[in-house]
Coordinates of C-alpha atoms and ligand atoms in Angstrom, one line a residue:
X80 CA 21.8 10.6 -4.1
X81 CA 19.1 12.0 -1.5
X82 CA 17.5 9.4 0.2
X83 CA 14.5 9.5 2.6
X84 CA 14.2 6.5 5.4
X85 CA 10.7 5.9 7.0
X86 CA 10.8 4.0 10.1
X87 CA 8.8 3.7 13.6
X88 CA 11.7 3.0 15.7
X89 CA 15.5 3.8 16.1
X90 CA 18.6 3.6 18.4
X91 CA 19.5 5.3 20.5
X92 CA 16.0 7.4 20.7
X93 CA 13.3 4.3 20.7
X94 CA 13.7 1.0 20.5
X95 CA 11.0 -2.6 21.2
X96 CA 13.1 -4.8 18.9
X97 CA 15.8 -5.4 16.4
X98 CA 14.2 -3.0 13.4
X99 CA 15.1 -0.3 15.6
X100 CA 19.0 -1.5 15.7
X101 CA 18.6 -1.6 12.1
X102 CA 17.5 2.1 11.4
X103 CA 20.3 3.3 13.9
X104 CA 22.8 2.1 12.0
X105 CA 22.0 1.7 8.4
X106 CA 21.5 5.1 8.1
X107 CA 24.8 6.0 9.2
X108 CA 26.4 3.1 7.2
X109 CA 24.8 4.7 4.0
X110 CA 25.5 8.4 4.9
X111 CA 29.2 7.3 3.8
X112 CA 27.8 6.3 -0.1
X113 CA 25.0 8.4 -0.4
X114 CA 24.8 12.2 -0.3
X115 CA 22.5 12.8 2.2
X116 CA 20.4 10.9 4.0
X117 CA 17.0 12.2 6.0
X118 CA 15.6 9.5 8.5
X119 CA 11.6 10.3 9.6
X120 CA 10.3 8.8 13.1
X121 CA 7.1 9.7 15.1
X122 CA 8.0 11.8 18.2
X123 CA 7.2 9.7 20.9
X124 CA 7.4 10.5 24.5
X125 CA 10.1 8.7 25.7
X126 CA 12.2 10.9 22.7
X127 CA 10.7 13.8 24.1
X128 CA 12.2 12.9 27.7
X129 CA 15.3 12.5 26.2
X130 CA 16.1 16.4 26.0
X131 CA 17.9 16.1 22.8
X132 CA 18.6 19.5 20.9
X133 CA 15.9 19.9 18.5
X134 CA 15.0 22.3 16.3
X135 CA 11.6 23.1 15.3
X136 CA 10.9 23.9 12.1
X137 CA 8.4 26.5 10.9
X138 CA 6.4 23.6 8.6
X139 CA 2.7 23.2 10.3
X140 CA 0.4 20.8 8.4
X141 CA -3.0 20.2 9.4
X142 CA -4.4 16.4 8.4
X143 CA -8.2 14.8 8.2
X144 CA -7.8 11.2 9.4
X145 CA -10.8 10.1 9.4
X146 CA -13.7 12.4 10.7
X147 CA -10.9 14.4 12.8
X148 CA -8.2 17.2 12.2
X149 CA -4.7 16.7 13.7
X150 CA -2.2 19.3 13.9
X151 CA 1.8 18.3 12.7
X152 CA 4.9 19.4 13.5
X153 CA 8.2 18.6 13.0
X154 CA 11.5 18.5 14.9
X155 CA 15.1 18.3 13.7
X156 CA 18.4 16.8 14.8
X157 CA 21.0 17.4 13.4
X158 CA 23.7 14.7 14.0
X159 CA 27.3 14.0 14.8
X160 CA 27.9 12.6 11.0
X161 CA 27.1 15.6 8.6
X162 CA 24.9 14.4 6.1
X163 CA 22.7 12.6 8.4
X164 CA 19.0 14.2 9.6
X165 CA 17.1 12.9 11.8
X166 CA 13.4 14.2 11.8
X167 CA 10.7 13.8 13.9
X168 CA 6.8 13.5 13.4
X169 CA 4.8 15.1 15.8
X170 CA 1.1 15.2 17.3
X171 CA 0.7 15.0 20.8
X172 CA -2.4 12.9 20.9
X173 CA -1.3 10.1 18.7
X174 CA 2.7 9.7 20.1
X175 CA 2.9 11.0 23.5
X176 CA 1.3 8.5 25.2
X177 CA 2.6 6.9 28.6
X178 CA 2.5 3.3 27.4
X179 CA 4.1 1.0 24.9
X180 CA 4.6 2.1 21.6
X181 CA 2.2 0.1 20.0
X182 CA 0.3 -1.5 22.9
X183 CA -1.3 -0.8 26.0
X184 CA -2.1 -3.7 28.8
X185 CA -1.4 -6.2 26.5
X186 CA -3.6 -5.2 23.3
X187 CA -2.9 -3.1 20.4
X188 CA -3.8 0.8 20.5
X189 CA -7.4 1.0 19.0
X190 CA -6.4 3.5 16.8
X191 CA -2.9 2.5 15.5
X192 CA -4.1 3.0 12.0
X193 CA -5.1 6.2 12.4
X194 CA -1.4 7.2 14.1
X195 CA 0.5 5.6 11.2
X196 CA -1.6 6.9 8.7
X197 CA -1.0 10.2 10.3
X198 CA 2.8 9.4 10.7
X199 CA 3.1 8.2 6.8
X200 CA 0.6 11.6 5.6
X201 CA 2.6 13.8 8.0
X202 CA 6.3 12.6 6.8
X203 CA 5.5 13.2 2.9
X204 CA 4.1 16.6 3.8
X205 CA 7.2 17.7 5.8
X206 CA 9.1 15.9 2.6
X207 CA 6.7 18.2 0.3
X208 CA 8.6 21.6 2.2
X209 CA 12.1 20.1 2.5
X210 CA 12.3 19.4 -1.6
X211 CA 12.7 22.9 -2.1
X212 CA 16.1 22.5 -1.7
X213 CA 16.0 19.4 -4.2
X214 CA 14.1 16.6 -4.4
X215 CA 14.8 13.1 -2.7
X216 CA 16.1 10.6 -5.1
X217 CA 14.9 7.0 -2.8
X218 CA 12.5 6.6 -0.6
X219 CA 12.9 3.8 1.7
X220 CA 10.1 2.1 3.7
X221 CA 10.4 -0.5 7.1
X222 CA 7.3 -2.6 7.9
X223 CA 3.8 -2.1 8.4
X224 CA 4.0 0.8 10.0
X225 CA 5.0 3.0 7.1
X226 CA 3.8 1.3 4.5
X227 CA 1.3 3.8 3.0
X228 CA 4.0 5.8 2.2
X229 CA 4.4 4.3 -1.2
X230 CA 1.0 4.4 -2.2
X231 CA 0.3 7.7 -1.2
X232 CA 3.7 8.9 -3.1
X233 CA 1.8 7.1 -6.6
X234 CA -1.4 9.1 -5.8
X235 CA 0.4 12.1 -5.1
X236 CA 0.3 14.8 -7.9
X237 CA 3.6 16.2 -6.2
X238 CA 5.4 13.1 -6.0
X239 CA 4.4 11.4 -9.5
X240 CA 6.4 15.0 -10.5
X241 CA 9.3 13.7 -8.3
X242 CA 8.9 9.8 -8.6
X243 CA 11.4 9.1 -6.0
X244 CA 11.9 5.5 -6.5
X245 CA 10.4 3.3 -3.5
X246 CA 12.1 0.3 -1.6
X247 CA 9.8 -1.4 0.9
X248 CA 12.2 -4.1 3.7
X249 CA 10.0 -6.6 5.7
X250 CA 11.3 -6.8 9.0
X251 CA 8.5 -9.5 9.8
X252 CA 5.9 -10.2 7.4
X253 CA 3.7 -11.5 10.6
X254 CA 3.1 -8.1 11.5
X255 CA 1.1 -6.7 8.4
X256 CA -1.1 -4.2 9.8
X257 CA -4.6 -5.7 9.8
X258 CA -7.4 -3.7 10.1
X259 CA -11.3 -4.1 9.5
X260 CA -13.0 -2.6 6.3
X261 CA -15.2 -0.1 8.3
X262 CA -11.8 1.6 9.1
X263 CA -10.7 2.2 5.5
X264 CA -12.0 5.5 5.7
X265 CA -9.0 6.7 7.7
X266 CA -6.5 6.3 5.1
X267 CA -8.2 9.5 3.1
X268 CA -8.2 7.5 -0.3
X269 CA -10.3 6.4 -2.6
X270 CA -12.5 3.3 -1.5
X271 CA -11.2 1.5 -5.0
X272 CA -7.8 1.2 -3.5
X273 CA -9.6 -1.3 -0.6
X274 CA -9.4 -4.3 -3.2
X275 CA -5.9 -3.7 -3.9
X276 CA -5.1 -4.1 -0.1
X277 CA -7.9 -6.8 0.6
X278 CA -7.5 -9.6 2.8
X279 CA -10.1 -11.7 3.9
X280 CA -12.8 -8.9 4.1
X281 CA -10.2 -6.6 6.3
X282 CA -6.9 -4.9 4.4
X283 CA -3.7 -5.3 5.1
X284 CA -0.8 -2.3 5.1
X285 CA 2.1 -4.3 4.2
X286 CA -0.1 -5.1 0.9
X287 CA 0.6 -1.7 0.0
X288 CA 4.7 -1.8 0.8
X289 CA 4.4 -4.6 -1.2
X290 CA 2.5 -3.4 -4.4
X291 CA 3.2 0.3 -4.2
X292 CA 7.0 -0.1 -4.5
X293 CA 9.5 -0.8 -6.7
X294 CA 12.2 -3.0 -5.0
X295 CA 11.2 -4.9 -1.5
X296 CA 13.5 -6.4 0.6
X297 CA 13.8 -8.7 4.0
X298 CA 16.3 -9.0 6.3
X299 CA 17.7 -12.4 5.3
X300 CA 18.5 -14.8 2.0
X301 CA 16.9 -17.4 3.4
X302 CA 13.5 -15.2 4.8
X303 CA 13.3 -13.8 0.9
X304 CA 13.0 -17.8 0.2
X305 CA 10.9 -18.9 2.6
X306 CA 8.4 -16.0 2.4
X307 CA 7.3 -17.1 -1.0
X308 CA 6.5 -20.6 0.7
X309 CA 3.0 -21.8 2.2
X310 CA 4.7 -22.6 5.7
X311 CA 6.3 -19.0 6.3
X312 CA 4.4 -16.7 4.0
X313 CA 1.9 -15.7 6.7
X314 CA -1.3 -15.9 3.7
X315 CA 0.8 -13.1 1.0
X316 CA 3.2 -16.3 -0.2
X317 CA 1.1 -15.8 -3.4
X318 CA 1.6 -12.1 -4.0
X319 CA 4.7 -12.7 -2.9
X320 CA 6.1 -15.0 -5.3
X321 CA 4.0 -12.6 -7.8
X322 CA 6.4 -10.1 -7.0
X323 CA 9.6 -12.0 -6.8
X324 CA 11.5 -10.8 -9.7
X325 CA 11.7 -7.4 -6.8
X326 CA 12.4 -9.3 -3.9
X327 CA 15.6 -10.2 -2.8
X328 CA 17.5 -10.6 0.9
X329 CA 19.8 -8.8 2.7
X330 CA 21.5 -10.0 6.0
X331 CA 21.4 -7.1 8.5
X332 CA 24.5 -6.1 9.8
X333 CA 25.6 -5.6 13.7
X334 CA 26.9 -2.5 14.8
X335 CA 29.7 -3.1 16.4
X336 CA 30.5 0.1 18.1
X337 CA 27.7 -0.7 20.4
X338 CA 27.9 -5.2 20.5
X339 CA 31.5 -5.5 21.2
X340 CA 33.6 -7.4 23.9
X341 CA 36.8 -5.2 23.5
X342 CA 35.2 -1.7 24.3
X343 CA 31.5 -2.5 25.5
X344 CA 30.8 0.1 28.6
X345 CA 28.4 -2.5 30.1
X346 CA 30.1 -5.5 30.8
X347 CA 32.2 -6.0 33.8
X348 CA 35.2 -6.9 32.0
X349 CA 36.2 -6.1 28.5
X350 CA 37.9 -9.1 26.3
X351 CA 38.8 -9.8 22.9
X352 CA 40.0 -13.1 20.6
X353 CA 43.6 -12.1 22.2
X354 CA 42.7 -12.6 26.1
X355 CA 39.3 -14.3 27.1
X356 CA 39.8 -14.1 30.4
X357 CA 37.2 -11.0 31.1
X358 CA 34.4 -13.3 29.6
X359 CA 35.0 -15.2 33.2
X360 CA 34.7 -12.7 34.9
X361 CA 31.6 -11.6 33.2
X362 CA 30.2 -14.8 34.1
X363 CA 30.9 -14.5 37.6
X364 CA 28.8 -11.2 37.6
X365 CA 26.5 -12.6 35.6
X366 CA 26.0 -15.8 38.7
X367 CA 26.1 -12.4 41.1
X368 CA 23.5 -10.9 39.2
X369 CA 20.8 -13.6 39.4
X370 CA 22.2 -14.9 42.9
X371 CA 23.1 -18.3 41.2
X372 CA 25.9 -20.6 42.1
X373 CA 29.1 -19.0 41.6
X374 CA 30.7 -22.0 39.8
X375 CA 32.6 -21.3 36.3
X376 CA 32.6 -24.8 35.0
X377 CA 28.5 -25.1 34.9
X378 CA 27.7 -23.5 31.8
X379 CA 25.2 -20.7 31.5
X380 CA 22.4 -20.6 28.9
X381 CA 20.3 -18.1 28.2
X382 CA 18.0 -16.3 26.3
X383 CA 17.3 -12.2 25.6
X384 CA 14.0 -12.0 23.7
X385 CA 10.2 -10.8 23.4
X386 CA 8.4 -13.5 24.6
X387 CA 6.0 -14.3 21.4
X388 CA 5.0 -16.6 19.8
X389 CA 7.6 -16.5 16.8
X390 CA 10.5 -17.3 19.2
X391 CA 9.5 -20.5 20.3
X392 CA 9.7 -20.0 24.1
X393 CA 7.7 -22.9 24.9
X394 CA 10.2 -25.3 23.8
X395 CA 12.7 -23.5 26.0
X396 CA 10.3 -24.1 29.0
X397 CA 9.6 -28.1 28.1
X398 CA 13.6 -28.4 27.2
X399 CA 14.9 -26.0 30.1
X400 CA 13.7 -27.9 33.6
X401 CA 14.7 -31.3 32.3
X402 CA 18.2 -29.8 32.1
X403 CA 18.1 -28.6 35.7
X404 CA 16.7 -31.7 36.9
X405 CA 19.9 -33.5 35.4
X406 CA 22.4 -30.5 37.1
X407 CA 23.8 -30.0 34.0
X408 CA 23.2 -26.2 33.8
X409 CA 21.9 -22.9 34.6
X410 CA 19.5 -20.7 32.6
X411 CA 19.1 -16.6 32.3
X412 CA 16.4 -15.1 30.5
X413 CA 15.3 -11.4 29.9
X414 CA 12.3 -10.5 28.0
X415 CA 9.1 -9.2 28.3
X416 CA 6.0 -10.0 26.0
X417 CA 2.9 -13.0 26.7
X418 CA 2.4 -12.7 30.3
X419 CA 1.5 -16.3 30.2
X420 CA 5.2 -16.6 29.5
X421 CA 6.2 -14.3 31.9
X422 CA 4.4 -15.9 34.6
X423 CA 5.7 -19.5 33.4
X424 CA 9.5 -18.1 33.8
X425 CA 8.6 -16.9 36.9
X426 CA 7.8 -20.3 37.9
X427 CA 10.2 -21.2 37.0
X428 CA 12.7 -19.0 38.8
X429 CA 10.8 -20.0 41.8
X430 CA 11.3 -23.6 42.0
X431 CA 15.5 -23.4 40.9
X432 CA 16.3 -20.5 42.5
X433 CA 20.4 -21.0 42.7
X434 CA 20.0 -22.4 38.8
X435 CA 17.6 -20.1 37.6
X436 CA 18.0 -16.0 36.6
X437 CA 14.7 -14.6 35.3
X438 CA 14.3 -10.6 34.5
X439 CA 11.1 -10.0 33.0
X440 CA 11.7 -6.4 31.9
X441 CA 13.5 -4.5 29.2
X442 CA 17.2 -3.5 30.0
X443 CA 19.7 -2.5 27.5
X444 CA 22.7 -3.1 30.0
X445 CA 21.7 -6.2 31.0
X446 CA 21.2 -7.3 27.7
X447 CA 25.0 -6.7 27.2
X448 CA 25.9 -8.3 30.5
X449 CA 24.0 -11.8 29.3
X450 CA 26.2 -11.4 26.1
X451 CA 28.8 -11.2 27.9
X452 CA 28.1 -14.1 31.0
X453 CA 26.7 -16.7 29.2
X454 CA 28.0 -20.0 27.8
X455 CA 25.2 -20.3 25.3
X456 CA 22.6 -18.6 23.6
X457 CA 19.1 -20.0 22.9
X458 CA 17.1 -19.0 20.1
X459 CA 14.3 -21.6 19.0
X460 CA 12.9 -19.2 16.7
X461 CA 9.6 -21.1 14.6
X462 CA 10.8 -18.6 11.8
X463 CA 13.3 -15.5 12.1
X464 CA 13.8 -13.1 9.8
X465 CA 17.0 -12.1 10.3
X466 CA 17.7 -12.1 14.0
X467 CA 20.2 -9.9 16.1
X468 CA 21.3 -11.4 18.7
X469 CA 22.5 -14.4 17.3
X470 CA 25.2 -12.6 15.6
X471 CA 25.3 -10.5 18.9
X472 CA 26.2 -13.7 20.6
X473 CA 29.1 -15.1 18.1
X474 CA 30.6 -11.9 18.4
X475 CA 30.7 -12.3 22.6
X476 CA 31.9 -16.1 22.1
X477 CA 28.9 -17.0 23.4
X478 CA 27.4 -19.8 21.1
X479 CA 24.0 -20.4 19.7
X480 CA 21.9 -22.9 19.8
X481 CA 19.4 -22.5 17.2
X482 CA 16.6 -23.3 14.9
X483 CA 17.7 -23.1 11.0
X484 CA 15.6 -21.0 9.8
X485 CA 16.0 -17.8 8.1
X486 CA 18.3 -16.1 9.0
X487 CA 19.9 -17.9 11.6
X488 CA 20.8 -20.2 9.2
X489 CA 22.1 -17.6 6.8
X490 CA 25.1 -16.5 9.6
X491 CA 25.5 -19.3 12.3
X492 CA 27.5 -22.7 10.4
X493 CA 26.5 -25.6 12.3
X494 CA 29.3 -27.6 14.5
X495 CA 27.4 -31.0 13.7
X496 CA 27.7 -30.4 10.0
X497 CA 30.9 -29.3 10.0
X498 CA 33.2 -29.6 12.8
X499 CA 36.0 -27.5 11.5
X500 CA 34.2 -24.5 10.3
X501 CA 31.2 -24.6 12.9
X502 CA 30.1 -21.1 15.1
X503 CA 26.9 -22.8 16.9
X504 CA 24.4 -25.6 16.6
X505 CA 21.7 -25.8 14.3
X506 CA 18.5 -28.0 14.6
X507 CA 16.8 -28.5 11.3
X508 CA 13.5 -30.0 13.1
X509 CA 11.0 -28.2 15.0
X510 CA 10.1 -30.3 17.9
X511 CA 11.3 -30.9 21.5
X512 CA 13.6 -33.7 20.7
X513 CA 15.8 -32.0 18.3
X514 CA 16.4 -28.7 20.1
X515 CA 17.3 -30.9 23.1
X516 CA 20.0 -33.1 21.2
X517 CA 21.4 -30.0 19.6
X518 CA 21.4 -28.7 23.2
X519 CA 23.0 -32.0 24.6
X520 CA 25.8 -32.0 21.6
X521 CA 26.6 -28.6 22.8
X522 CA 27.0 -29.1 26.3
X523 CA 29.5 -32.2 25.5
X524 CA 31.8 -30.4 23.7
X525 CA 31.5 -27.7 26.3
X526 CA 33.4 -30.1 28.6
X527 CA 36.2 -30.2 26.2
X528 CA 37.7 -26.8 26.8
X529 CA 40.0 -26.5 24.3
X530 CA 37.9 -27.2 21.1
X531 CA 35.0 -25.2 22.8
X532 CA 37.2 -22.1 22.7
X533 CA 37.7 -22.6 19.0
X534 CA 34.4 -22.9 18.5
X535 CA 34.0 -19.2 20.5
X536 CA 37.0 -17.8 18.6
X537 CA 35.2 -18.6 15.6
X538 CA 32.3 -17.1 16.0
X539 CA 34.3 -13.9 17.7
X540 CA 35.8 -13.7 14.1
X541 CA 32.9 -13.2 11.5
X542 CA 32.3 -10.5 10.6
X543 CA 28.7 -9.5 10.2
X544 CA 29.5 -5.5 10.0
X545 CA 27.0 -3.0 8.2
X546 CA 29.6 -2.1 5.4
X547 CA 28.4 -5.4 3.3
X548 CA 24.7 -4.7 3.9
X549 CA 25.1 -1.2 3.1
X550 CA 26.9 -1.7 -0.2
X551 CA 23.9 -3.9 -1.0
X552 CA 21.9 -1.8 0.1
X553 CA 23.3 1.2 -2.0
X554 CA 23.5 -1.4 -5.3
X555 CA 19.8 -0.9 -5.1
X556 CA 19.5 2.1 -4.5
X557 CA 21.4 2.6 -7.9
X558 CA 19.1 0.6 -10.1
X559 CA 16.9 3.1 -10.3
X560 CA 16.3 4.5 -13.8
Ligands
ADP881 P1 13.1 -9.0 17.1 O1 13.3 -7.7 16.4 O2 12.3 -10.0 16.4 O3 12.7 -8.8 18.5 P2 16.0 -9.3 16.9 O4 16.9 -10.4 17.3 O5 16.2 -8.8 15.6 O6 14.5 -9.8 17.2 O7 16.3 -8.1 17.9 C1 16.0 -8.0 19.2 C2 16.7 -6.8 19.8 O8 16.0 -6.4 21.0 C3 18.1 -7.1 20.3 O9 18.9 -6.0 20.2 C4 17.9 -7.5 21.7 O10 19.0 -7.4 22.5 C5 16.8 -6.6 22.1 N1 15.9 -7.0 23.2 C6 14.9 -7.9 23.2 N2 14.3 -8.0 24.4 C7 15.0 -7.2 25.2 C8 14.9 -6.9 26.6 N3 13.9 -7.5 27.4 N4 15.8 -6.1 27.1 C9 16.7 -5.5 26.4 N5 16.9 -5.8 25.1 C10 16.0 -6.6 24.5
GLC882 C1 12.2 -8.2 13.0 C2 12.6 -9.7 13.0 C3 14.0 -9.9 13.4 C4 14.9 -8.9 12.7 C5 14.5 -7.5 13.0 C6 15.4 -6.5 12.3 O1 11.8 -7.8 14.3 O2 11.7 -10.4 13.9 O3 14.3 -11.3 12.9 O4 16.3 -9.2 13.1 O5 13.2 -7.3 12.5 O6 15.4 -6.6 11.0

């Protein structure tokens, strides 16, 4: 089975959030079922800094997007596991830009439709000159970003020969890829397709992952559910639950060759189920780090996250100081995102400065090191697809406190429900007073060691690896006729 994989980020050469964890290791999870597996990414300039030992290939294509010409190109890495290609999309103007992948100063890139479109149009013709040596079996879609592919492979003369079959996975269905009618152009297609992708007078990209493929996924049980619902299906709940006889969940797995306490090169001490006693002295960095109170017994929550809207940070900053008016803890948080956010934690900061660690950047490295510090992880999510470092967290014995939504609730078992079997706390409410009671029943039974290390060696134990998701994965790859 050939299998081509369309995605806008992936680790270790890009990454702004959890999809990009997701295409580093999936991949490499399926390489071991499938025969060969070719991965497409835009060549963005922080890949290009990164030296790595490309090849260029001799394909050139030349695409209109809108009134303009853009010249492609393509790069090649080959990597460690054999069947495994990475290739990348290039045009200098659209992905060799100094700032943020998809932003700049806070607003999205005018012409992100026109640099996905050209990503998606630029991928299939590279795929057109790489079938020579066989055609690709699956094509796989993530998000917004690549969405077009599918409907561009069902308009293609060269790919209705081919007909690879087309899974679409919604990584977040709030990030559709909205753009206004006059822009339609761009997309090179005939203006009768605009009603298929309609919404509101503008059109939508993830309409066409949705419409123009045979299988779509999301990243949780629970987010296929909800999805279909009023409350969490972001205005496509309809055409969603059209399309539900093709949708089903998959739990994204956590590679844990990278998020692991027993060999993590980050942390300052490794530990493991066996011996704990590196996650103290993790902690103790962790109190250096921020210049906080060096005192093991007041536990540390914390929080590594984008600061938007879907995770909820504004109960963390009503729920937060009332807990540091009361001594009961301390509280680290890295993230970027909302700089009214960023400024509020910096506030924050300000006034607790022994109780309070903020790092408003992005940091691999310290992500690890909160792993590995804190006591307790927050993650008030208003709705989560799958979420990553949750599962990051129960591995590192550090326990979460979190909404039940999605899927959070699909991987963390709630302490309250069931004290024998619980990894974290669950609050099934979304308000102020019901994050801060599951907060307050976790910081009790953090004062009775004993059943709070069970709790840890619980969550230490599941097993959330890529091998499950990939076998599901793979199932659906092989229901294609
Ligand atoms: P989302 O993709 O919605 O942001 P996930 O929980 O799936 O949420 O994944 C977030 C990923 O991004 C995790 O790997 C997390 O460690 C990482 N991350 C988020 N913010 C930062 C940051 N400021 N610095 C380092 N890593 C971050
Ligand atoms: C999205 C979701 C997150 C999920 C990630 C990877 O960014 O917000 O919940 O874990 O994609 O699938």
């Amino acid at each position: 089975m050939r299998v081509a994989m369309f995605a806008s980020e992936m680790v270790p050469y890009i990454k702004t959030g959890g999809l990009a964890d997701v295409i580093g290791s999936l991949p490499r999870a399926l390489a071991e079922k499938c025969n060969q597996i070719d991965v497409f990414i835009p060549y963005y300039r922080e890949i290009e800094r990164l030296k790595l030992p490309l090849k260029k290939l001799n394909i050139n294509f030349n695409l209109k997007i809108g009134s303009r010409k853009y010249n492609g190109a393509v790069f090649k890495l080959i990597t460690d596991l054999q069947n495994l290609t990475i290739y990348f999309i290039d045009n200098y103007h659209f992905f060799r830009r100094r700032s943020q992948l998809y932003i700049k100063d806070g607003y999205d890139y005018h012409d992100n439709l026109a640099r996905f479109t050209f990503f998606c149009r630029g991928s299939l013709e590279v795929i057109k000159h790489l079938s020579s040596s066989g055609s690709y079996d699956i094509f796989h879609m993530h998000d917004w970003q690549t969405a077009l592919i599918g409907l561009y492979a069902e308009i293609s003369d060269f790919f209705q020969k081919n007909s690879p079959f087309r899974i679409y996975t919604i990584h977040n269905l709030a990030y559709q890829g909205k753009f206004s009618r006059s822009h339609f152009h761009i997309l090179g297609i005939d203006s009768s397709y605009f009603d298929s992708l309609e919404y509101w007078g503008k059109f939508i990209l993830m309409k066409a992952g949705i419409l123009f493929s045979d299988i779509i996924t999301t990243v949780s049980p629970t987010y296929a559910q909800e999805i279909q619902t009023k409350e969490y299906g972001v205005g496509l709940e309809k055409l969603l639950k059209q399309n539900r006889s093709k949708i089903s969940g998959i739990l994204n797995g956590v590679d844990y060759n990278i998020w692991n306490p027993e060999t993590d090169r980050y942390i300052p001490s490794n530990y493991s189920i066996d011996d704990l006693s590196g996650k103290a002295i993790c902690k103790t960095a962790l109190q250096q780090h921020f210049l906080l109170t060096e005192n093991p017994t007041i536990p540390i929550l914390s929080v590594v996250s984008r600061l938007a809207w879907q995770k909820g940070m504004e109960l963390v900053l009503k729920v937060v100081p009332k807990l540091l008016d009361q001594n009961k803890i301390q509280f680290v948080l890295l993230g970027t995102g909302d700089p009214k956010l960023e400024q509020q934690f910096n506030e924050l900061s300000k006034k607790y400065p022994s109780k309070v660690g903020i790092a408003l950047t992005y940091n691999d490295h310290l992500a690890h090191q909160i792993e590995a510090g804190a006591d307790i992880f927050l993650m008030p999510s208003r709705y989560e697809p799958c979420g990553l470092n949750d599962k990051y967290s129960l591995r590192y014995g550090t326990i979460p406190v979190a909404f039940n939504t999605g899927g959070l609730a699909d991987s963390i078992i709630d302490y309250s429900t069931d004290a024998n079997r619980g990894t974290g706390f669950l609050f099934k409410t979304y308000d102020e007073s019901h994050f801060i009671s599951a907060i307050d029943k976790s910081l009790k039974i953090f004062q009775i060691e004993h059943e709070w290390e069970q709790i840890m060696l619980r969550g230490m134990l599941q097993d959330f690896s890529w091998q499950n998701s990939a076998d599901a994965y793979f199932k659906l790859y092989q229901t294609r006729i």
